Coordinates of C-alpha atoms in Angstrom, one line a residue:
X19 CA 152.8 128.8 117.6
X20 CA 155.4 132.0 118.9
X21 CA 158.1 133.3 116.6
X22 CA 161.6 132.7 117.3
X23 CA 163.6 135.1 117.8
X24 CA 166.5 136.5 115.1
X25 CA 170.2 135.8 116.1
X26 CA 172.2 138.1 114.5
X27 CA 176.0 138.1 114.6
X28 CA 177.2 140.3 111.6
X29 CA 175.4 143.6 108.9
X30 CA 173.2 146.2 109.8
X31 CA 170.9 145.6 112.7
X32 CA 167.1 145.1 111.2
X33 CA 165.5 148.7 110.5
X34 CA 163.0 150.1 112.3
X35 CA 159.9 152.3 110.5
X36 CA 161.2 155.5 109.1
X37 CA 164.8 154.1 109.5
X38 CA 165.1 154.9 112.7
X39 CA 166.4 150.9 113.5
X40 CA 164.5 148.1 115.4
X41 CA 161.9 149.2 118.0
X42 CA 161.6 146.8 121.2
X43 CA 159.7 147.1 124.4
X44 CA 162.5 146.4 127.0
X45 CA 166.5 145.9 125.7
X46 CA 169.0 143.8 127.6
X47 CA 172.4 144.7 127.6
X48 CA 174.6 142.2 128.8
X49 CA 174.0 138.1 127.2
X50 CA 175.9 136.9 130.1
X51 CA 173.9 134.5 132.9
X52 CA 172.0 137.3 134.4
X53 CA 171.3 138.7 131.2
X54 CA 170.1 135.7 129.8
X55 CA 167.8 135.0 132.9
X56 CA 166.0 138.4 132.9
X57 CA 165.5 137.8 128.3
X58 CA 164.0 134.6 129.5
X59 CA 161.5 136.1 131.9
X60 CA 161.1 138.9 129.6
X61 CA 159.7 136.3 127.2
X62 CA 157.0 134.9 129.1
X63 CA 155.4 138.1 128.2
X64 CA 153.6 139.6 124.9
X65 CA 156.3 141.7 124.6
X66 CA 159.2 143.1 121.3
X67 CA 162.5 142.1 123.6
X68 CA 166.2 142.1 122.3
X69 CA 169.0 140.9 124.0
X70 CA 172.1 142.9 123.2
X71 CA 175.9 141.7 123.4
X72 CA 179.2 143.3 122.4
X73 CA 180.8 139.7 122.8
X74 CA 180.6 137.0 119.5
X75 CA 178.8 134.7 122.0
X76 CA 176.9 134.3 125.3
X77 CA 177.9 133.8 128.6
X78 CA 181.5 134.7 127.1
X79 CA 182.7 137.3 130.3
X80 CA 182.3 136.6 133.9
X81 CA 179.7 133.6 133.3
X82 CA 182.6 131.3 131.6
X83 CA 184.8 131.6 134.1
X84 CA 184.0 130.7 137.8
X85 CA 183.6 128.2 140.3
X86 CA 180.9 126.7 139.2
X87 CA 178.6 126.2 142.2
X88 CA 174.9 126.4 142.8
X89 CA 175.1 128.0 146.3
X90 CA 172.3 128.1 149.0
X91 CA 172.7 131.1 150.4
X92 CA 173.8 130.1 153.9
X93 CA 177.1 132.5 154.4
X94 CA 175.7 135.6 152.8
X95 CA 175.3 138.9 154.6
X96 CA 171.9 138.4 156.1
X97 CA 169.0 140.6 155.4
X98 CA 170.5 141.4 152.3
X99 CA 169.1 141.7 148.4
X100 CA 172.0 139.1 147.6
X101 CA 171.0 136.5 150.6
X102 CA 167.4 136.8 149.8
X103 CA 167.9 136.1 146.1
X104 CA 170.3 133.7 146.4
X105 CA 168.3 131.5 148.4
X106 CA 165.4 132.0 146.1
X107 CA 167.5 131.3 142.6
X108 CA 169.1 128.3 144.6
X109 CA 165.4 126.6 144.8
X110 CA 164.4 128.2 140.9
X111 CA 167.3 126.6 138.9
X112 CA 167.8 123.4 140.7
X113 CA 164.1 123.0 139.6
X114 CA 164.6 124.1 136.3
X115 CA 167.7 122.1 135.9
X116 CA 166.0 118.8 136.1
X117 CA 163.2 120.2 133.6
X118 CA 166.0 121.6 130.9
X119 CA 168.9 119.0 131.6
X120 CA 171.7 121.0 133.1
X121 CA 173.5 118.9 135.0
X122 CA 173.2 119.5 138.9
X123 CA 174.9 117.4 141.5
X124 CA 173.8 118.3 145.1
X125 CA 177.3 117.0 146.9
X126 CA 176.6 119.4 149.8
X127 CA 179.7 121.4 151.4
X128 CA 181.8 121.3 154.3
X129 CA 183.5 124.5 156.0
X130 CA 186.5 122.9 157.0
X131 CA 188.4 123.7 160.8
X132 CA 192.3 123.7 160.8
X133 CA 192.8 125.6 164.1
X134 CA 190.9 126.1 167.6
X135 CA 189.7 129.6 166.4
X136 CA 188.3 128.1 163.3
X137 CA 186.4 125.3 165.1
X138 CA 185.2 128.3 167.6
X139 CA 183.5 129.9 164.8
X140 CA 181.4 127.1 163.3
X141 CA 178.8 127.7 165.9
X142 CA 178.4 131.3 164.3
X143 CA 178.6 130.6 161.1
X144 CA 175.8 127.8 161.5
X145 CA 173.5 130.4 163.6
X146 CA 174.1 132.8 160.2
X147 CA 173.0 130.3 157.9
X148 CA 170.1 130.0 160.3
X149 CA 169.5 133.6 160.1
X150 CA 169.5 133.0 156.0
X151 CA 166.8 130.0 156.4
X152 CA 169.2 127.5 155.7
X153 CA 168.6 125.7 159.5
X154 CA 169.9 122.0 158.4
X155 CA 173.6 122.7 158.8
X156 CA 175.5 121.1 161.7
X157 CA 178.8 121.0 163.3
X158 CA 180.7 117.9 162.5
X159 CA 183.9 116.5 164.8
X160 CA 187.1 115.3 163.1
X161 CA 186.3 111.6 163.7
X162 CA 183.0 112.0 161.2
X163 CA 184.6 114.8 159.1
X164 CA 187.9 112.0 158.4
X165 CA 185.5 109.4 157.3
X166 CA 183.6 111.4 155.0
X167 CA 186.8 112.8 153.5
X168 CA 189.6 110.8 154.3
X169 CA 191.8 111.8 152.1
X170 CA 192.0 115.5 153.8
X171 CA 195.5 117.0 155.2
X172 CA 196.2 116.4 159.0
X173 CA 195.0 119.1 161.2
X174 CA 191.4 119.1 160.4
X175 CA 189.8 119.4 164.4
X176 CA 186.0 119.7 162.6
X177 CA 183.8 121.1 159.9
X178 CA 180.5 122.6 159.2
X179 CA 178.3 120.4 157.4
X180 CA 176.3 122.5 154.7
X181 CA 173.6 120.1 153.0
X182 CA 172.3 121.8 149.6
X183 CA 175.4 122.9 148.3
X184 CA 175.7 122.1 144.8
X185 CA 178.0 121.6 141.8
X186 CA 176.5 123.3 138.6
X187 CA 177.4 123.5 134.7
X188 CA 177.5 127.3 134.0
X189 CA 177.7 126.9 130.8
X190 CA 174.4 125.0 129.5
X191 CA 173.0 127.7 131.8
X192 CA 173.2 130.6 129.8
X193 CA 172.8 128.4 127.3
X194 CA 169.5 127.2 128.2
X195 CA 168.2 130.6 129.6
X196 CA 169.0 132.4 125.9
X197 CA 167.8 129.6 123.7
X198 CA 164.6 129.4 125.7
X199 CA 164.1 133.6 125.0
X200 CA 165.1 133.4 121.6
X201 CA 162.8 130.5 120.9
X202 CA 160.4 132.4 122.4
X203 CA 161.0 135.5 120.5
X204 CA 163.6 137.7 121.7
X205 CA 166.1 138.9 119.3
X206 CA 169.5 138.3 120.6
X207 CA 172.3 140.7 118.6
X208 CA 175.9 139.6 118.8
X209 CA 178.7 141.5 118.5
X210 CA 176.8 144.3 118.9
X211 CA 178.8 146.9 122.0
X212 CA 176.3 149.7 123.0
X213 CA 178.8 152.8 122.8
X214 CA 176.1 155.5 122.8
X215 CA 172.9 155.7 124.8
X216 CA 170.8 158.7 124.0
X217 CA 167.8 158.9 125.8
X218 CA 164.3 160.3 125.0
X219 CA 160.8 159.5 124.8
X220 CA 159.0 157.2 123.9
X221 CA 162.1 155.6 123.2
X222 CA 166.5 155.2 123.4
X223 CA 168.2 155.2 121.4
X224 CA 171.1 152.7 121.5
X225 CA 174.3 153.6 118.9
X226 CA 176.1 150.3 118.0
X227 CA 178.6 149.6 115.8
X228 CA 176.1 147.7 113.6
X229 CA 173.8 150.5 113.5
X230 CA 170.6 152.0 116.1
X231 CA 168.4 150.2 118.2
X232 CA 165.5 151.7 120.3
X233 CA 163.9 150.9 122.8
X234 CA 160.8 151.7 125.9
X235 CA 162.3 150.4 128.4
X236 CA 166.7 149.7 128.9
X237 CA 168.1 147.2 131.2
X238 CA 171.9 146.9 132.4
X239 CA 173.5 143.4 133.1
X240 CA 176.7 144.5 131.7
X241 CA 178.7 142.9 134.4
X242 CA 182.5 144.3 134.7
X243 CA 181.1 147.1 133.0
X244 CA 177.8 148.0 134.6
X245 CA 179.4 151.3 135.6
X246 CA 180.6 152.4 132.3
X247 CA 176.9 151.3 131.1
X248 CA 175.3 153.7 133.4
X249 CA 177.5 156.6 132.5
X250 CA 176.2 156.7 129.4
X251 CA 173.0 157.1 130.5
X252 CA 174.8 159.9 133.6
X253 CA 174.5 157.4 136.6
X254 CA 177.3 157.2 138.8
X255 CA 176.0 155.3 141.7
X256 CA 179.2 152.9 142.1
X257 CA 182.5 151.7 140.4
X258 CA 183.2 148.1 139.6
X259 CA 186.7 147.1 140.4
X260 CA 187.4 143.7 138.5
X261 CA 188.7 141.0 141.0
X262 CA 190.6 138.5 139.9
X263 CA 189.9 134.6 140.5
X264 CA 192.6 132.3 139.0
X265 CA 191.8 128.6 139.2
X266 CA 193.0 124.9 138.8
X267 CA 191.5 122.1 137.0
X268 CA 193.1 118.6 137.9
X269 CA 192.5 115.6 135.5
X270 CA 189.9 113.1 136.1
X271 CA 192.1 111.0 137.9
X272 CA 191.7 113.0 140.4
X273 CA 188.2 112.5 141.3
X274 CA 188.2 109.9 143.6
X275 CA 190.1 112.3 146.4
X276 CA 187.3 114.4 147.4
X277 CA 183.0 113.7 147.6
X278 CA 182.0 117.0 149.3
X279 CA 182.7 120.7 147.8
X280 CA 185.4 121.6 150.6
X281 CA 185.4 125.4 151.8
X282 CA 187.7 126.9 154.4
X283 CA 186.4 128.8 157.5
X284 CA 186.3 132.5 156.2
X285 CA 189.1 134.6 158.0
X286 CA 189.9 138.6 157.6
X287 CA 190.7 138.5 154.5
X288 CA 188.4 136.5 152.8
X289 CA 186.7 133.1 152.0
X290 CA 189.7 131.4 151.0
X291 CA 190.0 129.1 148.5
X292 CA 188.0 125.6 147.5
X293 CA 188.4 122.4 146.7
X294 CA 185.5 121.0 144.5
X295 CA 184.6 118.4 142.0
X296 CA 183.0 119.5 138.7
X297 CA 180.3 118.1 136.8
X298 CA 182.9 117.0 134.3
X299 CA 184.4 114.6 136.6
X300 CA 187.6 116.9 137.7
X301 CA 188.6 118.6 140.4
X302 CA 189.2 122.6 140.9
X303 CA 191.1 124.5 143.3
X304 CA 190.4 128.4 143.7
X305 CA 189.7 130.7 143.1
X306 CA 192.3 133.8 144.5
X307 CA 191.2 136.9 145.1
X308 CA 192.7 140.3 143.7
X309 CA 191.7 143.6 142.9
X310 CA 192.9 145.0 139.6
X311 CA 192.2 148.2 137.4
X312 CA 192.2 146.5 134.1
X313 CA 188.5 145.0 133.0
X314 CA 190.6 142.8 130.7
X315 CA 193.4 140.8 133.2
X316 CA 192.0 137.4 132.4
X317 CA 195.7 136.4 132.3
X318 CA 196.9 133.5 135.2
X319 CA 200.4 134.4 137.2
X320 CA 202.8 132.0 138.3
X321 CA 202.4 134.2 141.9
X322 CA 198.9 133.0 141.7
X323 CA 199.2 129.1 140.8
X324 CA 202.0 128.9 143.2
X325 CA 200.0 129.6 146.5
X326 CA 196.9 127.7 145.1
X327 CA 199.4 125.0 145.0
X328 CA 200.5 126.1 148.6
X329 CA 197.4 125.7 150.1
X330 CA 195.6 123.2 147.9
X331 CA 198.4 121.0 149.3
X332 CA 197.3 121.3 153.2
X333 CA 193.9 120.8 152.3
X334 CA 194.2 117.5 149.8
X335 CA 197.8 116.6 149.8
X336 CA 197.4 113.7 147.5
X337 CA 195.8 116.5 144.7
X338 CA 199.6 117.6 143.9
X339 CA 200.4 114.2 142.7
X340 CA 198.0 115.0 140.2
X341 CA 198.2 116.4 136.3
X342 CA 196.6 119.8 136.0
X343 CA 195.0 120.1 132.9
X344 CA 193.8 123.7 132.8
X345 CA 194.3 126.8 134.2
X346 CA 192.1 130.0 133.8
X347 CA 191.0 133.5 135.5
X348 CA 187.9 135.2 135.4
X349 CA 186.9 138.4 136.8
X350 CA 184.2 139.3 139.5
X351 CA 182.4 143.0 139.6
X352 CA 183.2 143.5 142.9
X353 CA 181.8 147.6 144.1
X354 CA 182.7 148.0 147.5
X355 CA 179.6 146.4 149.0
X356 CA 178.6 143.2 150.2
X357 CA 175.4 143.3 148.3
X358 CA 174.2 143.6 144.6
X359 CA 173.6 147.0 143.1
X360 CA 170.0 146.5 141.1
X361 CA 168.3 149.8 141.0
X362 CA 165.1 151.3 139.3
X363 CA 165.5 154.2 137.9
X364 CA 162.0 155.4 136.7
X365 CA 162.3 158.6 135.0
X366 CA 164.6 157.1 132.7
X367 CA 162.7 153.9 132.5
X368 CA 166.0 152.4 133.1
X369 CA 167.1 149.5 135.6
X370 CA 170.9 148.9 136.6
X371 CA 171.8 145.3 137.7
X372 CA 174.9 145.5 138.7
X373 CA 177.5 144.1 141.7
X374 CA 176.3 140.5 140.7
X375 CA 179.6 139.1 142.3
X376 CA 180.3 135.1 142.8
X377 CA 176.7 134.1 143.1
X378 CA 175.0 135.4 140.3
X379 CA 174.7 132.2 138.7
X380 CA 172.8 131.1 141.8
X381 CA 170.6 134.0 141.8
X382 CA 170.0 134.5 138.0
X383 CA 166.7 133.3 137.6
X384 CA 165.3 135.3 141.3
X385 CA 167.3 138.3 139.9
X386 CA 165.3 138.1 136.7
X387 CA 162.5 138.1 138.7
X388 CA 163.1 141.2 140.5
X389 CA 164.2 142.9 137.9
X390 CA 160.6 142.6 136.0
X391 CA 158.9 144.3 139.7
X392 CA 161.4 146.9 139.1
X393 CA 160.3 147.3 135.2
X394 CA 157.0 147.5 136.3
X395 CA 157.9 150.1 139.0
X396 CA 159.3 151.8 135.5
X397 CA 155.8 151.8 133.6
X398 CA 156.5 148.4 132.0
X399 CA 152.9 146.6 131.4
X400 CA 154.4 143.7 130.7
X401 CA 150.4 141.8 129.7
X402 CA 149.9 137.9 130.2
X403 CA 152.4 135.8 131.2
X404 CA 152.6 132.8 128.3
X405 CA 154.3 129.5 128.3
X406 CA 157.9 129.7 127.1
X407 CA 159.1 127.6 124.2
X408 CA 160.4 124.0 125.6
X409 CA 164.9 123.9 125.5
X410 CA 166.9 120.9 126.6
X411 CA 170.2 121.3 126.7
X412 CA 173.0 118.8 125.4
X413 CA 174.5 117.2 128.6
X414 CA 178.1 117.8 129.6
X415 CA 177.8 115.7 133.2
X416 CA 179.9 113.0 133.7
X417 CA 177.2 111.9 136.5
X418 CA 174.3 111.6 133.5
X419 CA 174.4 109.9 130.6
X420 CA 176.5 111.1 127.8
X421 CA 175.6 110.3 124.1
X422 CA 178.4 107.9 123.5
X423 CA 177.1 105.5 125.6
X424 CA 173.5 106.0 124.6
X425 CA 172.9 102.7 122.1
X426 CA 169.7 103.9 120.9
X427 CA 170.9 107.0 119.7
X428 CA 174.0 105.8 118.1
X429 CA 171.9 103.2 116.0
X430 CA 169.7 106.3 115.2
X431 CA 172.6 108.6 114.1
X432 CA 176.5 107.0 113.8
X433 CA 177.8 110.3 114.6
X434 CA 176.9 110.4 118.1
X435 CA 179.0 106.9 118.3
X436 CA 181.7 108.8 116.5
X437 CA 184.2 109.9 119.6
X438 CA 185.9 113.2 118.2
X439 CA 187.8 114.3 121.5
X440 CA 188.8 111.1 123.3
X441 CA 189.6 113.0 126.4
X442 CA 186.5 114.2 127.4
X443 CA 184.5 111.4 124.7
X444 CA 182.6 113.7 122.6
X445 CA 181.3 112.9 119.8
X446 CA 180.6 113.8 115.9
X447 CA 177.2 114.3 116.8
X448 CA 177.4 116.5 119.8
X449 CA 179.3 118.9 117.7
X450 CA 177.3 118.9 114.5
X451 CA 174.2 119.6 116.9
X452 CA 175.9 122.3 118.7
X453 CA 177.1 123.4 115.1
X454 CA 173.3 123.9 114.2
X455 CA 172.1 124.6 117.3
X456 CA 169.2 127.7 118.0
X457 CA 172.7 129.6 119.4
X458 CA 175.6 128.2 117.2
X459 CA 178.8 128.6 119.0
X460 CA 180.5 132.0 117.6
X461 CA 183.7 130.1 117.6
X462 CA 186.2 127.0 119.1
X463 CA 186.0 128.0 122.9
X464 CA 181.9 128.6 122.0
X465 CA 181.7 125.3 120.9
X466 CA 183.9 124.0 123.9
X467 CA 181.2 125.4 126.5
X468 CA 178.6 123.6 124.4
X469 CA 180.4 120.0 123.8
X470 CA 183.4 120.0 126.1
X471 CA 185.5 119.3 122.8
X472 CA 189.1 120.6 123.6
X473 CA 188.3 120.6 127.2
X474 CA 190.2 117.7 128.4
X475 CA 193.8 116.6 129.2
X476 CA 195.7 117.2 125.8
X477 CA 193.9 120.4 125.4
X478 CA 192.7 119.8 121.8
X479 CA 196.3 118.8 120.6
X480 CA 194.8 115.1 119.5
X481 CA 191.5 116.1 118.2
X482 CA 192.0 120.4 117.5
X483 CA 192.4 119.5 113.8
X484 CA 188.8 117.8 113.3
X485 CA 187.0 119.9 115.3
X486 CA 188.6 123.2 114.0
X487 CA 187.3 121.3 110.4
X488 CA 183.9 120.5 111.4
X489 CA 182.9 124.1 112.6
X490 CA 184.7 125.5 109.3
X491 CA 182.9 123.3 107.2
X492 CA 179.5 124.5 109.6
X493 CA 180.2 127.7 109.0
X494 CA 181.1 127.7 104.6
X495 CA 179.0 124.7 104.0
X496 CA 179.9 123.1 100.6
X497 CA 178.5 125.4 97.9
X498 CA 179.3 128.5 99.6
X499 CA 181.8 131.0 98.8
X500 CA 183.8 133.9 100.2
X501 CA 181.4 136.9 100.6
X502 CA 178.0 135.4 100.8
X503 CA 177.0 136.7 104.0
X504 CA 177.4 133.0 105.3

C-alpha cells in the first residue's frame, strides 16, 4: 500500500539529513490546475515529489476564476504547442472525469453570426478547426440556429456548430488532480512562497518563509508569475502581463434561456465575450479582456459590467431580466504570444511552464504529460510507472445527482439530508466531508470551491453563520485550545 503524502499548511517545513530541509526528486511550484496535473503524473512514478504553494489553498489564482469550459481545441493557432495539447487534454480529462466524478456536460458550442462578414467567415473558421482535427463542425443557417436557441437577439443570419465543446467544474479539478498526488505520496506545502532559488548540484535549494527545501529536479507552474519564478533562477525568456476577465453569474432562473455554450465570431480585437451555462445550473457572461500591470487586479469595474451588460443584451435579451448573483475577475498570463511558453532547460535541470492562458484547464493533464518528456530531457529517470491512489470527488453538478436527494445516503448519515445553504442545497454532510477531506479547505471561499456553500443567490447571508461555525469548530475541535498547533 503507497504512503500518502504530508499536507502541510503552517511550522517549519520537515528537515532534511544534516538539516539541510526536505530532499525531493522533482519540486512543483505552483498548486494551481497545471500544477496539480504535472504532481499527479509525477506520482505515477517511484519518485520523493513536493508540490509547493505560496497560496493557503489550491487552485486559489488563475484556476478559480475563469470560464469554466472544457475546450476542443478547434480555434487555436494551428500547428501550435497549445492546439496540439489542447486537443489531447480535451480527450484525457473528459475521460478522467467520468472515472473521478467531476462533473462534465458536453453541450457543444455555437459561433454565432450577427453580420454578413461574420457569416463570411464561418467557412474559415470551420476549415481551421479542420486544420486542428476537429472535422465535425458545420455551418448552420438562421432557421436551424433559431430553433436550437430561440431565445437569441434578432440579427442572428447563422452560426458555426462546434460539437465537443464542453462545460467543466474547475474546481473538483484541481481538486481531484492534488488529492490523487498527495494520496499517492507527494507532499503538498501550503503557504509556502519560494522567494529564493539557489541553484547547485545535486540539488536547489528553495528559501521559503517556512524554512529550505531541495530538490533534483525544479519545475515552474507559477502562472501570473512564471516570469518572476524564472528570474530567480536568471531566465528571462518572456514577461507575463496579467489580463483581466471580469464575468457575470445570473441566478438559476436563468437556465432555461440558453442550451448551447454561445461564442461570438472572433473579430480584430478579440474573441469576444460568451454566453454559457455552468455546471451549477446558472448562466455566465464574459469574460472582458484587459491588460494590466498589477498581478493582483482581481477587482470588477462598473466600466466592465456595464458593457458585458451591453452586449450580453444583443446576444440573450431576456438574460437582463434576470438577477445576477455574482460577479468576479480572474487574471490570465497572457506573454505576447499565441502559444504556451513550456521550456526545458537542462543544465539547470529546470522546466518553465509558463503562458498557460484560457485553456489550461483543457490541457492540464497533456501539459503534465509533456512536461515529464521535458524532465526526462533534464536527466529525470523517472523508473516504473505505478497505479495512482483511487479519488472521487464530491459532486457540485446540478446535471448529476447531488447528496440531498440521494435516500440511501441520507438514511446512512442524517447530515447529508441536513440542507445548510438552501440556495445552492448543500448539506451538513458535504461540508463536514469537505472539512475532513485529504485537502481540507484552507478557509470559507476553500470550502465554497469544494461544497458550493455560500455560492448561491443570497451569497451566504442566510446560511454564512453555520457554515462559518462548522469550519471553526473543524478547525479547534472540542478539547482543543489556543496554541496547539491545531
Amino acid at each position: 500500500m503507497r504512503t500518502p503524502g504530508e499536507v502541510t499548511r503552517a511550522g517549519p517545513l520537515p528537515g532534511g539529513e544534516g538539516g539541510g530541509g526536505a530532499a525531493y526528486d522533482v519540486v512543483v511550484v505552483g498548486a494551481g490546475v497545471v500544477g496539480a496535473a504535472i504532481a499527479r503524473a509525477l506520482a505515477r512514478h517511484p519518485l520523493q515529489v513536493a508540490l509547493v504553494e505560496a497560496a493557503n489553498d489550491v487552485g486559489d489564482g488563475t484556476s478559480k476564476a475563469n470560464t469554466a469550459i472544457l475546450h476542443t481545441g478547434f480555434d487555436a493557432v494551428p500547428g501550435t504547442l497549445e492546439a496540439r495539447l489542447v486537443r489531447e487534454g480535451h480527450r484525457l480529462l473528459t475521460a478522467y472525469a467520468r472515472e473521478t466524478g467531476i462533473p462534465v456536460e458536453p453541450l457543444g458550442a455555437l459561433l454565432v453570426a450577427r453580420d454578413e462578414q461574420q457569416r463570411a467567415a464561418l467557412p474559415r473558421l470551420a476549415e481551421k478547426a479542420g486544420r486542428n482535427g476537429h472535422r465535425t463542425t458545420r455551418i448552420i443557417d438562421a432557421a436551424e440556429l433559431s430553433a436550437r436557441e430561440p431565445h437569441l437577439g434578432p440579427g442572428a443570419l447563422g452560426a458555426l456548430d462546434v460539437p465537443g465543446e464542453s462545460i467543466v467544474c474547475p474546481w473538483t479539478t484541481v481538486l481531484a488532480y492534488a488529492t490523487q498526488a498527495v494520496r499517492s505520496g507527494v507532499d503538498l506545502h501550503l503557504n509556502c512562497r519560494v522567494e529564493e532559488v539557489r541553484p547547485g548540484d545535486p540539488h536547489h535549494r528553495l528559501v521559503t518563509p517556512r524554512g529550505t527545501l531541495r530538490t533534483r529536479h525544479l519545475v515552474n507552474a507559477c502562472g501570473l508569475y512564471a516570469d518572476a519564478f524564472d528570474a530567480l533562477v536568471g531566465r528571462e525568456d518572456f514577461t507575463v502581463t496579467p489580463r483581466r476577465g471580469q464575468l457575470l453569474v445570473f441566478d438559476k432562473f436563468a437556465r432555461d434561456l440558453v442550451r448551447h455554450i454561445l461564442l461570438p465570431v472572433p473579430g480584430p480585437l478579440g474573441k469576444g465575450v460568451l454566453v454559457s451555462p455552468t455546471v451549477y445550473g446558472n448562466v455566465m457572461l464574459g469574460p472582458t479582456a484587459e491588460d494590466l500591470d498589477d498581478k493582483t487586479a482581481t477587482g470588477t469595474t462598473a466600466g466592465g459590467i456595464a458593457g458585458l451588460l451591453e452586449q450580453g443584451g444583443r446576444v440573450l435579451p431576456a438574460l437582463l431580466d434576470e438577477e445576477v448573483t455574482a460577479v468576479y475577475a480572474g487574471l490570465r498570463a497572457a506573454t505576447g504570444r499565441e502559444d504556451y511558453r513550456i521550456a526545458a532547460h537542462p543544465a539547470l535541470r529546470y522546466v518553465t511552464v509558463g503562458g498557460i492562458r484560457s485553456t489550461g484547464l483543457s490541457a492540464s493533464l497533456a501539459i503534465a504529460e509533456h512536461v515529464l518528456g521535458l524532465l526526462a530531457d533534464c536527466g529525470l529517470a523517472p523508473g516504473p510507472e505505478r497505479p495512482l491512489a483511487p479519488v472521487l470527488v464530491p459532486n457540485l453538478g446540478e446535471a448529476f445527482p447531488r447528496p440531498y436527494r440521494d435516500a440511501g445516503l441520507i438514511a446512512r448519515d442524517p447530515d447529508f439530508g441536513a440542507v445548510v445553504c438552501h440556495c445552492e442545497r448543500v448539506t451538513r454532510g458535504e461540508i463536514r466531508a469537505a472539512l475532513v477531506s485529504t485537502i481540507p479547505p484552507g478557509g470559507l471561499d476553500g470550502l465554497r470551491r469544494r461544497t458550493r456553500a455560500r455560492s448561491g443567490r443570497c451569497q451566504g447571508n442566510f446560511c454564512g453563520a453555520e457554515v462559518r461555525a462548522l469550519f471553526e469548530e473543524a478547525r479547534n475541535p472540542p478539547g482543543a485550545y489556543e496554541g496547539d498547533g491545531r
